CSV table of C-alpha atoms and ligand atoms in Angstrom, one decimal:
chain,number,residue,atom,x,y,z
A,1,MET,CA,-207.6,115.8,58.6
A,2,PRO,CA,-206.6,119.1,60.2
A,3,HIS,CA,-207.7,119.4,63.7
A,4,LEU,CA,-210.4,122.0,63.9
A,5,ASN,CA,-210.5,123.9,67.1
A,6,VAL,CA,-214.3,124.1,67.3
A,7,PRO,CA,-215.4,125.9,70.4
A,8,GLN,CA,-217.5,123.8,72.6
A,9,LYS,CA,-221.1,124.9,72.7
A,10,GLN,CA,-221.9,126.7,75.9
A,11,LYS,CA,-224.7,125.3,77.9
A,12,VAL,CA,-227.3,128.0,78.3
A,13,HIS,CA,-229.3,127.9,81.4
A,14,ARG,CA,-232.8,129.3,80.6
A,15,ARG,CA,-235.1,130.4,83.3
A,16,MET,CA,-238.8,131.1,83.0
A,17,PRO,CA,-239.3,134.9,82.7
A,18,LYS,CA,-241.3,136.5,85.4
A,19,TRP,CA,-244.8,137.8,84.5
A,20,SER,CA,-243.7,141.4,85.3
A,21,GLU,CA,-240.9,141.1,82.7
A,22,LEU,CA,-243.2,139.6,80.1
A,23,ARG,CA,-245.8,142.3,80.4
A,24,SER,CA,-243.7,144.9,78.8
A,25,GLN,CA,-243.1,142.7,75.7
A,26,LEU,CA,-246.5,141.1,75.2
A,27,GLN,CA,-249.9,142.7,74.7
A,28,PHE,CA,-253.0,140.8,75.3
A,29,ALA,CA,-255.9,141.8,73.1
A,30,PRO,CA,-258.8,142.9,75.2
A,31,PHE,CA,-261.6,140.4,75.3
A,32,GLU,CA,-264.6,141.7,73.3
A,33,ARG,CA,-267.7,140.8,75.3
A,34,ASP,CA,-270.3,141.6,72.6
A,35,ALA,CA,-270.6,138.5,70.3
A,36,THR,CA,-271.7,140.5,67.2
A,37,THR,CA,-268.7,142.9,67.5
A,38,ARG,CA,-266.5,139.9,68.0
A,39,ARG,CA,-267.9,138.3,64.9
A,40,LEU,CA,-267.7,141.4,62.8
A,41,GLY,CA,-264.2,142.1,64.0
A,42,ARG,CA,-263.0,139.0,62.2
A,43,ALA,CA,-264.4,140.3,58.9
A,44,HIS,CA,-261.9,142.4,56.9
A,45,THR,CA,-263.4,142.0,53.5
A,46,ILE,CA,-266.9,141.5,52.0
A,47,SER,CA,-265.8,137.9,51.3
A,48,ASP,CA,-265.1,137.5,55.1
A,49,LEU,CA,-268.6,138.9,55.8
A,50,ARG,CA,-270.1,136.3,53.5
A,51,ASP,CA,-268.3,133.5,55.4
A,52,VAL,CA,-269.8,134.8,58.7
A,53,ALA,CA,-273.2,135.3,57.1
A,54,ARG,CA,-273.4,131.7,55.9
A,55,LYS,CA,-273.1,130.4,59.5
A,56,ARG,CA,-275.8,132.7,60.9
A,57,VAL,CA,-279.0,132.0,58.8
A,58,PRO,CA,-280.7,129.0,57.4
A,59,ARG,CA,-279.2,127.6,54.3
A,60,SER,CA,-282.2,128.4,52.1
A,61,VAL,CA,-282.0,132.1,53.2
A,62,PHE,CA,-278.3,132.3,52.5
A,63,GLU,CA,-278.6,130.7,49.1
A,64,PHE,CA,-281.6,132.9,48.2
A,65,VAL,CA,-279.3,135.9,48.7
A,66,ASP,CA,-276.1,134.4,47.4
A,67,GLY,CA,-277.4,132.5,44.4
A,68,GLY,CA,-277.8,133.5,40.8
A,69,ALA,CA,-279.9,132.4,37.8
A,70,GLU,CA,-279.6,129.1,36.0
A,71,ASP,CA,-275.9,128.1,35.6
A,72,GLU,CA,-274.8,131.3,37.4
A,73,LEU,CA,-272.6,132.1,34.4
A,74,THR,CA,-273.3,135.8,34.4
A,75,MET,CA,-272.9,135.9,38.2
A,76,SER,CA,-269.4,134.4,38.1
A,77,ARG,CA,-268.4,136.2,34.9
A,78,SER,CA,-269.3,139.5,36.5
A,79,ARG,CA,-266.9,138.8,39.4
A,80,ALA,CA,-264.2,137.5,37.0
A,81,ALA,CA,-264.4,140.8,35.0
A,82,PHE,CA,-263.3,142.8,38.1
A,83,ASP,CA,-260.3,140.5,38.5
A,84,ARG,CA,-259.2,141.7,35.1
A,85,VAL,CA,-258.8,145.2,36.2
A,86,GLU,CA,-255.3,146.7,36.1
A,87,PHE,CA,-254.7,150.2,37.5
A,88,ARG,CA,-252.2,152.8,36.4
A,89,PRO,CA,-250.9,154.7,39.4
A,90,SER,CA,-249.0,157.9,39.5
A,91,ALA,CA,-245.9,157.9,41.7
A,92,LEU,CA,-245.1,160.8,44.0
A,93,SER,CA,-248.3,162.6,43.0
A,94,GLY,CA,-248.3,164.7,46.1
A,95,ALA,CA,-251.9,163.8,46.9
A,96,LEU,CA,-252.1,164.3,50.6
A,97,ALA,CA,-255.7,163.6,51.4
A,98,VAL,CA,-258.3,161.6,49.5
A,99,ASP,CA,-261.9,162.7,49.0
A,100,THR,CA,-264.2,159.9,48.0
A,101,SER,CA,-267.3,162.1,47.8
A,102,THR,CA,-269.3,162.6,44.7
A,103,THR,CA,-272.5,164.3,43.5
A,104,LEU,CA,-275.5,162.5,42.0
A,105,PHE,CA,-278.7,164.1,40.9
A,106,GLY,CA,-277.7,167.2,42.9
A,107,ARG,CA,-277.1,165.4,46.2
A,108,SER,CA,-273.8,164.6,47.8
A,109,LEU,CA,-272.7,161.0,48.5
A,110,ASP,CA,-269.8,160.4,50.9
A,111,GLN,CA,-268.7,157.6,48.5
A,112,PRO,CA,-270.0,156.6,45.1
A,113,ILE,CA,-272.0,153.7,46.5
A,114,ILE,CA,-275.8,153.0,46.8
A,115,LEU,CA,-277.4,150.2,48.7
A,116,ALA,CA,-279.3,148.3,46.0
A,117,PRO,CA,-282.9,147.3,46.3
A,118,THR,CA,-283.1,143.8,47.6
A,119,GLY,CA,-286.3,141.9,48.3
A,120,PHE,CA,-287.2,140.2,51.6
A,121,CYS,CA,-284.5,142.0,53.6
A,122,ARG,CA,-286.2,140.9,56.9
A,123,LEU,CA,-285.4,137.3,56.0
A,124,SER,CA,-281.7,138.1,56.3
A,125,HIS,CA,-282.2,139.9,59.6
A,126,HIS,CA,-285.4,140.8,61.4
A,127,GLU,CA,-284.5,144.5,61.3
A,128,GLY,CA,-284.1,144.2,57.5
A,129,GLU,CA,-284.6,147.5,55.5
A,130,ARG,CA,-284.8,149.6,58.7
A,131,ALA,CA,-281.2,148.5,59.6
A,132,ALA,CA,-280.0,149.1,56.0
A,133,ALA,CA,-281.7,152.5,55.7
A,134,ARG,CA,-280.2,153.7,59.0
A,135,ALA,CA,-276.7,152.5,58.1
A,136,ALA,CA,-276.9,154.2,54.7
A,137,ALA,CA,-278.1,157.5,56.1
A,138,ARG,CA,-275.3,157.4,58.7
A,139,ALA,CA,-272.7,156.7,56.0
A,140,GLY,CA,-274.0,159.5,53.7
A,141,ILE,CA,-275.0,157.2,50.9
A,142,PRO,CA,-278.5,156.4,49.4
A,143,PHE,CA,-280.6,153.4,50.3
A,144,ALA,CA,-282.9,152.0,47.6
A,145,LEU,CA,-286.1,150.3,48.8
A,146,THR,CA,-287.6,147.6,46.6
A,147,THR,CA,-291.2,147.2,45.7
A,148,MET,CA,-290.8,143.8,47.3
A,149,GLY,CA,-289.8,145.4,50.6
A,150,THR,CA,-290.6,143.8,54.0
A,151,VAL,CA,-290.8,147.3,55.6
A,152,SER,CA,-293.2,149.9,54.2
A,153,ILE,CA,-292.3,153.0,52.2
A,154,GLU,CA,-293.4,155.2,55.0
A,155,ASP,CA,-291.5,153.3,57.7
A,156,VAL,CA,-288.3,153.4,55.8
A,157,ALA,CA,-288.7,157.1,55.2
A,158,THR,CA,-289.1,157.6,59.0
A,159,VAL,CA,-286.1,155.6,60.1
A,160,GLY,CA,-283.7,157.2,57.6
A,161,GLY,CA,-284.4,160.7,59.0
A,162,PRO,CA,-285.0,163.9,57.0
A,163,GLU,CA,-281.4,164.1,55.6
A,164,ALA,CA,-281.4,160.5,54.2
A,165,ASP,CA,-281.2,160.1,50.5
A,166,GLN,CA,-283.7,157.3,49.7
A,167,TRP,CA,-284.6,155.8,46.4
A,168,PHE,CA,-287.7,153.7,45.5
A,169,GLN,CA,-287.3,150.8,43.1
A,170,LEU,CA,-290.5,150.1,41.2
A,171,TYR,CA,-291.6,147.1,39.2
A,172,VAL,CA,-294.4,148.0,36.8
A,173,MET,CA,-297.4,146.0,38.0
A,174,ARG,CA,-300.2,144.4,36.0
A,175,ASP,CA,-302.4,146.7,38.1
A,176,ARG,CA,-301.5,150.2,36.8
A,177,GLY,CA,-303.5,151.9,39.6
A,178,LEU,CA,-301.3,150.2,42.1
A,179,THR,CA,-298.2,151.2,40.2
A,180,THR,CA,-299.1,154.9,40.2
A,181,ASP,CA,-300.3,154.7,43.8
A,182,LEU,CA,-296.8,153.4,44.8
A,183,ILE,CA,-295.2,156.3,43.0
A,184,ALA,CA,-297.4,158.7,44.8
A,185,ARG,CA,-296.5,157.1,48.2
A,186,ALA,CA,-292.8,157.3,47.5
A,187,LYS,CA,-293.2,160.9,46.5
A,188,ALA,CA,-295.2,161.8,49.6
A,189,ALA,CA,-292.7,160.0,51.8
A,190,GLY,CA,-289.8,162.2,50.4
A,191,PHE,CA,-287.9,159.6,48.3
A,192,SER,CA,-285.5,161.3,46.1
A,193,THR,CA,-285.1,159.0,43.1
A,194,LEU,CA,-287.3,156.4,41.3
A,195,ALA,CA,-285.6,153.4,39.8
A,196,ILE,CA,-287.7,151.3,37.4
A,197,THR,CA,-286.3,147.8,37.0
A,198,VAL,CA,-286.5,146.7,33.4
A,199,ASP,CA,-284.9,143.3,33.4
A,200,THR,CA,-287.6,141.3,35.1
A,201,PRO,CA,-290.5,140.6,32.7
A,202,VAL,CA,-290.5,137.3,34.6
A,203,THR,CA,-288.3,136.0,37.4
A,204,GLY,CA,-285.1,134.3,36.5
A,205,GLN,CA,-284.8,130.7,37.5
A,206,ARG,CA,-282.9,130.4,40.7
A,207,ARG,CA,-282.2,126.7,41.0
A,208,LYS,CA,-281.0,126.8,44.6
A,209,ASP,CA,-284.4,128.3,45.6
A,210,LEU,CA,-286.2,125.6,43.8
A,211,ARG,CA,-284.1,122.8,45.4
A,212,ASN,CA,-284.5,124.4,48.8
A,213,GLY,CA,-288.3,124.9,48.5
A,214,PHE,CA,-287.7,128.6,49.3
A,215,SER,CA,-290.9,130.4,50.3
A,216,VAL,CA,-291.9,133.6,52.1
A,217,PRO,CA,-292.8,133.2,54.9
A,218,PRO,CA,-290.8,129.9,55.3
A,219,GLN,CA,-293.0,126.9,55.3
A,220,LEU,CA,-292.6,124.2,57.9
A,221,THR,CA,-291.1,121.0,56.7
A,222,VAL,CA,-289.0,118.4,58.4
A,223,ARG,CA,-285.9,120.2,57.0
A,224,THR,CA,-287.1,123.6,58.3
A,225,LEU,CA,-287.6,122.0,61.8
A,226,LEU,CA,-284.1,120.6,61.8
A,227,ASP,CA,-282.8,124.0,60.7
A,228,ILE,CA,-284.6,125.7,63.7
A,229,ALA,CA,-282.6,123.5,66.0
A,230,ARG,CA,-279.3,124.7,64.3
A,231,ARG,CA,-280.2,128.4,64.0
A,232,PRO,CA,-282.4,129.1,67.0
A,233,SER,CA,-281.7,132.8,67.3
A,234,TRP,CA,-282.6,133.5,63.7
A,235,TRP,CA,-285.9,131.7,64.1
A,236,ILE,CA,-286.7,133.3,67.5
A,237,ASN,CA,-286.2,136.7,66.0
A,238,LEU,CA,-288.4,135.8,63.0
A,239,LEU,CA,-291.2,134.4,65.1
A,240,THR,CA,-291.2,137.1,67.8
A,241,THR,CA,-291.1,140.2,65.6
A,242,ASP,CA,-293.6,141.6,63.0
A,243,PRO,CA,-294.9,138.9,60.6
A,244,LEU,CA,-292.7,138.6,57.5
A,245,VAL,CA,-294.8,140.0,54.7
A,246,PHE,CA,-294.5,142.3,51.8
A,247,ALA,CA,-295.1,145.6,53.4
A,248,THR,CA,-295.7,147.8,50.4
A,249,ILE,CA,-297.8,145.6,48.0
A,250,PRO,CA,-300.7,143.4,48.9
A,251,ALA,CA,-299.3,140.1,50.2
A,252,GLY,CA,-300.3,136.9,48.5
A,253,GLU,CA,-300.7,133.4,50.0
A,254,PRO,CA,-297.5,131.8,51.1
A,255,GLU,CA,-296.2,130.4,47.9
A,256,ALA,CA,-293.1,130.1,45.8
A,257,HIS,CA,-291.4,133.4,45.5
A,258,ALA,CA,-291.1,133.4,41.7
A,259,LYS,CA,-294.7,132.3,41.2
A,260,PHE,CA,-296.0,135.2,43.4
A,261,ILE,CA,-293.8,137.8,41.7
A,262,ASP,CA,-294.9,136.6,38.2
A,263,SER,CA,-298.5,137.0,39.2
A,264,VAL,CA,-298.0,140.6,40.3
A,265,PHE,CA,-295.5,142.1,37.8
A,266,ASP,CA,-296.6,142.9,34.2
A,267,PRO,CA,-294.6,140.7,31.8
A,268,GLY,CA,-295.8,142.8,28.9
A,269,VAL,CA,-294.4,146.1,30.1
A,270,SER,CA,-292.8,148.2,27.3
A,271,PHE,CA,-290.9,151.5,26.9
A,272,GLU,CA,-294.3,153.1,26.1
A,273,ASP,CA,-295.4,152.3,29.7
A,274,LEU,CA,-292.7,154.6,30.9
A,275,LYS,CA,-294.7,157.6,29.8
A,276,LEU,CA,-297.1,156.8,32.6
A,277,VAL,CA,-294.3,156.7,35.1
A,278,ARG,CA,-292.6,159.8,33.8
A,279,GLU,CA,-295.9,161.7,34.1
A,280,ALA,CA,-296.4,160.6,37.7
A,281,TRP,CA,-292.8,161.2,38.9
A,282,ASP,CA,-291.1,164.5,38.5
A,283,GLY,CA,-287.8,163.7,40.3
A,284,PRO,CA,-284.8,161.8,38.9
A,285,LEU,CA,-285.9,158.7,37.1
A,286,VAL,CA,-283.4,155.8,36.5
A,287,LEU,CA,-283.8,152.6,34.5
A,288,LYS,CA,-282.2,149.7,36.3
A,289,GLY,CA,-281.1,146.6,34.4
A,290,ILE,CA,-279.9,148.2,31.1
A,291,GLN,CA,-277.9,145.7,29.1
A,292,SER,CA,-277.3,147.3,25.7
A,293,VAL,CA,-276.2,150.6,24.3
A,294,GLU,CA,-279.4,150.8,22.2
A,295,ASP,CA,-281.6,150.5,25.4
A,296,ALA,CA,-279.5,153.2,27.1
A,297,ARG,CA,-280.2,155.5,24.2
A,298,LYS,CA,-283.9,154.7,24.3
A,299,ALA,CA,-283.9,155.5,28.0
A,300,ILE,CA,-283.0,159.1,27.1
A,301,ASP,CA,-285.8,159.2,24.5
A,302,TYR,CA,-288.3,158.2,27.2
A,303,GLY,CA,-287.1,160.9,29.7
A,304,ALA,CA,-284.8,158.9,32.0
A,305,ASP,CA,-282.2,160.8,34.0
A,306,GLY,CA,-280.0,157.8,34.4
A,307,VAL,CA,-279.4,154.2,33.6
A,308,ILE,CA,-278.0,151.4,35.8
A,309,VAL,CA,-275.9,149.0,33.7
A,310,SER,CA,-276.9,145.8,35.6
A,311,SER,CA,-277.5,142.1,35.2
A,312,HIS,CA,-279.5,142.1,38.4
A,313,GLY,CA,-276.4,140.5,40.0
A,314,GLY,CA,-276.7,137.6,37.6
A,315,ARG,CA,-280.1,136.7,39.0
A,316,GLN,CA,-282.2,137.2,35.8
A,317,LEU,CA,-281.1,136.3,32.3
A,318,ASP,CA,-278.1,134.0,32.5
A,319,ARG,CA,-275.4,134.7,29.9
A,320,SER,CA,-276.5,138.3,29.8
A,321,PRO,CA,-273.7,140.9,29.3
A,322,VAL,CA,-271.2,141.5,32.0
A,323,SER,CA,-271.8,145.0,33.5
A,324,LEU,CA,-268.2,146.0,33.8
A,325,GLU,CA,-267.4,145.0,30.2
A,326,LEU,CA,-270.5,146.8,28.8
A,327,LEU,CA,-270.0,149.9,30.9
A,328,PRO,CA,-267.4,151.8,28.7
A,329,GLN,CA,-269.6,151.5,25.6
A,330,VAL,CA,-272.7,152.8,27.4
A,331,ALA,CA,-270.7,155.6,29.1
A,332,ASP,CA,-269.3,156.5,25.7
A,333,ALA,CA,-272.7,156.6,24.1
A,334,VAL,CA,-274.8,158.4,26.7
A,335,GLY,CA,-272.5,159.4,29.6
A,336,ASP,CA,-272.6,163.1,28.6
A,337,GLN,CA,-276.4,163.2,28.6
A,338,ILE,CA,-277.5,161.1,31.6
A,339,GLU,CA,-275.9,159.5,34.6
A,340,VAL,CA,-274.5,156.1,34.1
A,341,LEU,CA,-274.4,153.7,37.2
A,342,LEU,CA,-273.3,150.1,37.5
A,343,ASP,CA,-274.0,147.1,39.6
A,344,SER,CA,-273.4,143.3,39.7
A,345,GLY,CA,-270.3,141.8,41.2
A,346,VAL,CA,-268.9,144.9,43.0
A,347,ARG,CA,-267.1,143.4,46.0
A,348,THR,CA,-264.3,145.8,46.9
A,349,GLY,CA,-263.5,149.5,47.0
A,350,ALA,CA,-261.0,148.8,44.2
A,351,ASP,CA,-263.9,147.5,42.1
A,352,VAL,CA,-265.8,150.8,42.8
A,353,ALA,CA,-262.7,152.8,41.7
A,354,ALA,CA,-262.4,150.7,38.5
A,355,ALA,CA,-266.1,151.2,37.6
A,356,VAL,CA,-265.9,154.9,38.2
A,357,ALA,CA,-262.8,155.1,36.1
A,358,LEU,CA,-264.5,153.3,33.3
A,359,GLY,CA,-267.5,155.7,33.3
A,360,ALA,CA,-269.9,154.9,36.2
A,361,LYS,CA,-270.9,157.8,38.4
A,362,ALA,CA,-271.6,155.3,41.3
A,363,CYS,CA,-272.1,151.6,42.0
A,364,LEU,CA,-275.0,149.8,43.6
A,365,VAL,CA,-274.2,146.9,45.8
A,366,GLY,CA,-276.7,144.2,46.7
A,367,ARG,CA,-275.5,141.0,48.2
A,368,PRO,CA,-272.6,142.6,50.1
A,369,TYR,CA,-274.7,144.6,52.5
A,370,MET,CA,-277.1,141.6,52.8
A,371,TYR,CA,-274.1,139.6,54.0
A,372,GLY,CA,-273.5,142.3,56.5
A,373,LEU,CA,-277.2,142.1,57.6
A,374,MET,CA,-277.0,138.3,58.0
A,375,ALA,CA,-273.7,138.5,59.8
A,376,GLY,CA,-274.6,141.2,62.3
A,377,GLY,CA,-277.8,143.2,61.6
A,378,GLU,CA,-277.3,147.0,61.4
A,379,ALA,CA,-273.7,146.8,62.7
A,380,GLY,CA,-273.0,144.3,59.9
A,381,VAL,CA,-274.3,146.8,57.2
A,382,ASP,CA,-272.1,149.5,58.8
A,383,LYS,CA,-269.2,147.1,58.5
A,384,ALA,CA,-269.9,146.4,54.8
A,385,ILE,CA,-270.0,150.1,54.1
A,386,GLU,CA,-266.8,150.8,56.1
A,387,ILE,CA,-265.0,148.0,54.2
A,388,TYR,CA,-265.8,149.7,50.8
A,389,ALA,CA,-264.9,153.1,52.2
A,390,SER,CA,-261.5,152.2,53.5
A,391,GLU,CA,-260.7,150.1,50.4
A,392,LEU,CA,-261.7,152.9,48.1
A,393,ARG,CA,-259.7,155.5,50.1
A,394,ARG,CA,-256.6,153.2,50.1
A,395,THR,CA,-256.9,152.4,46.4
A,396,MET,CA,-257.2,156.1,45.5
A,397,HIS,CA,-254.2,157.0,47.7
A,398,LEU,CA,-252.1,154.2,46.2
A,399,LEU,CA,-253.1,155.5,42.7
A,400,GLY,CA,-252.0,158.9,43.7
A,401,LEU,CA,-255.4,160.5,43.3
A,402,ALA,CA,-257.0,163.1,45.6
A,403,SER,CA,-260.5,163.2,44.2
A,404,ILE,CA,-263.1,160.9,42.7
A,405,ASP,CA,-263.1,163.1,39.5
A,406,ASP,CA,-259.5,162.1,39.0
A,407,LEU,CA,-260.6,158.5,38.3
A,408,ASP,CA,-260.8,158.3,34.5
A,409,THR,CA,-260.0,155.8,31.7
A,410,SER,CA,-256.3,156.7,31.8
A,411,ARG,CA,-256.2,155.0,35.2
A,412,VAL,CA,-257.4,151.6,34.4
A,413,ARG,CA,-257.6,148.9,31.7
A,414,LEU,CA,-259.2,145.5,31.5
A,415,ARG,CA,-256.5,142.8,30.9
A,416,PRO,CA,-257.4,140.4,28.2
A,417,SER,CA,-259.2,137.4,29.7
A,418,ASN,CA,-257.2,134.1,29.8
B,1,FNR,C1,-281.9,141.7,44.3
B,1,FNR,N1,-282.1,142.6,43.3
B,1,FNR,C2,-283.3,143.3,43.1
B,1,FNR,N2,-283.4,144.2,42.2
B,1,FNR,C3,-284.5,144.9,42.0
B,1,FNR,O1,-284.6,145.8,41.2
B,1,FNR,N3,-285.6,144.6,42.8
B,1,FNR,C4,-285.6,143.7,43.8
B,1,FNR,O2,-286.6,143.4,44.5
B,1,FNR,C5,-284.4,142.9,43.9
B,1,FNR,N4,-284.3,141.9,44.9
B,1,FNR,C6,-283.1,141.3,45.1
B,1,FNR,C7,-282.9,140.4,46.2
B,1,FNR,C8,-281.7,139.9,46.5
B,1,FNR,C9,-281.6,138.9,47.6
B,1,FNR,C10,-280.6,140.3,45.7
B,1,FNR,C11,-279.2,139.7,46.0
B,1,FNR,C12,-280.7,141.1,44.7
B,1,FNR,C13,-280.9,143.0,42.5
B,1,FNR,C14,-280.1,144.1,43.1
B,1,FNR,O3,-280.8,145.3,43.2
B,1,FNR,C15,-278.8,144.4,42.4
B,1,FNR,O4,-279.0,144.6,41.1
B,1,FNR,C16,-277.8,143.2,42.5
B,1,FNR,O5,-277.8,142.7,43.8
B,1,FNR,C17,-276.4,143.7,42.3
B,1,FNR,O6,-275.5,142.7,42.3
B,1,FNR,P1,-274.6,142.3,43.5
B,1,FNR,O7,-274.1,143.5,44.2
B,1,FNR,O8,-275.5,141.5,44.4
B,1,FNR,O9,-273.5,141.4,42.9
């Protein structure tokens, strides 16, 4: 064995550095005193916001928002379709700045996103539709108020301000007088666009709501009382602000959500009934919940200015078509005659870019801003919108595109499903 002259390890004497020496190398994050800002600061994606939301509200409320119909197949397939998106970027495109703005029905949107109509917003947060309408107006995107709103048409119009682009979503009611009265109120309040939801002859079966005994207002049971103990601030806010009622249509007795809706909406509504709506509304008219090329064509025949390819977020007919997969066919068939929009499962700015590239003028998002509302009220809705905006900007930049109009079918394909 040759003798190796291995140098002896020198003993190193370490001393604790002084604080003054450390200060130049370490930075302590300033402590955020505001709990909401702290909470929202931890959310970097819509999925993070959902995690925060889950901890803030009673389980029955979270699941009412988060859940889908029956086996939730359409809901999960809608998400999975976006995972199949593959982009085709251009290298060294020279695009210095990115402009995410677009124009819809003659109005400018800062990004191609619309806050979708969602019922019972004030369950998620006591400020409900007011918070969402203000956040949308600030961000330069439209807010759509539902017929099932918990803040009235007139109040939403006031909080948004004169510049706000607000849409009214209408369910055709059994009472046609009430239906035309709502249209007149939306018109008088300055709403820009009317969206008629066409996928809800009856309410889809949301099994989580059934299991949770979901009702509006919440009914007191032993479980609700236990929940109060675990979510005191949500309950205090609910009980110390305006009563939670439908603010636009006559409120029924507290009862199961689906039962009440089915007693008010007309299950027999047909395309012919749209004539009444078209006569009463002279602004842009959109059909929400289109799920076939044939119906998109019919929408044109009955005077619609746009269609929303939508499965209602997978909350109505389970196993209905997946919006993103149907979109190219609808855009191909009617895209040069009316505006084509999309919703259901849009969770990132990259999803928005993909939908626009495949033919949508803009996307509606429902649950994502409700997660924001639950997580942090108005600031939470701001956060949800900011997440989409920064993700969309970054996606376009990485694709090498300067403007929304550059997003076309050459930029994206759907990979075959596994
Ligand atoms: C909805 N949606 C809905 N649509 C509508 O036309 N009128 C309504 O009153 C409601 N209410 C409602 C409540 C809640 C809690 C949710 C989550 C959704 C459907 C909504 O407008 C939109 O189509 C979907 O939410 C889009 O799917 P994502 O973005 O939630 O995946």
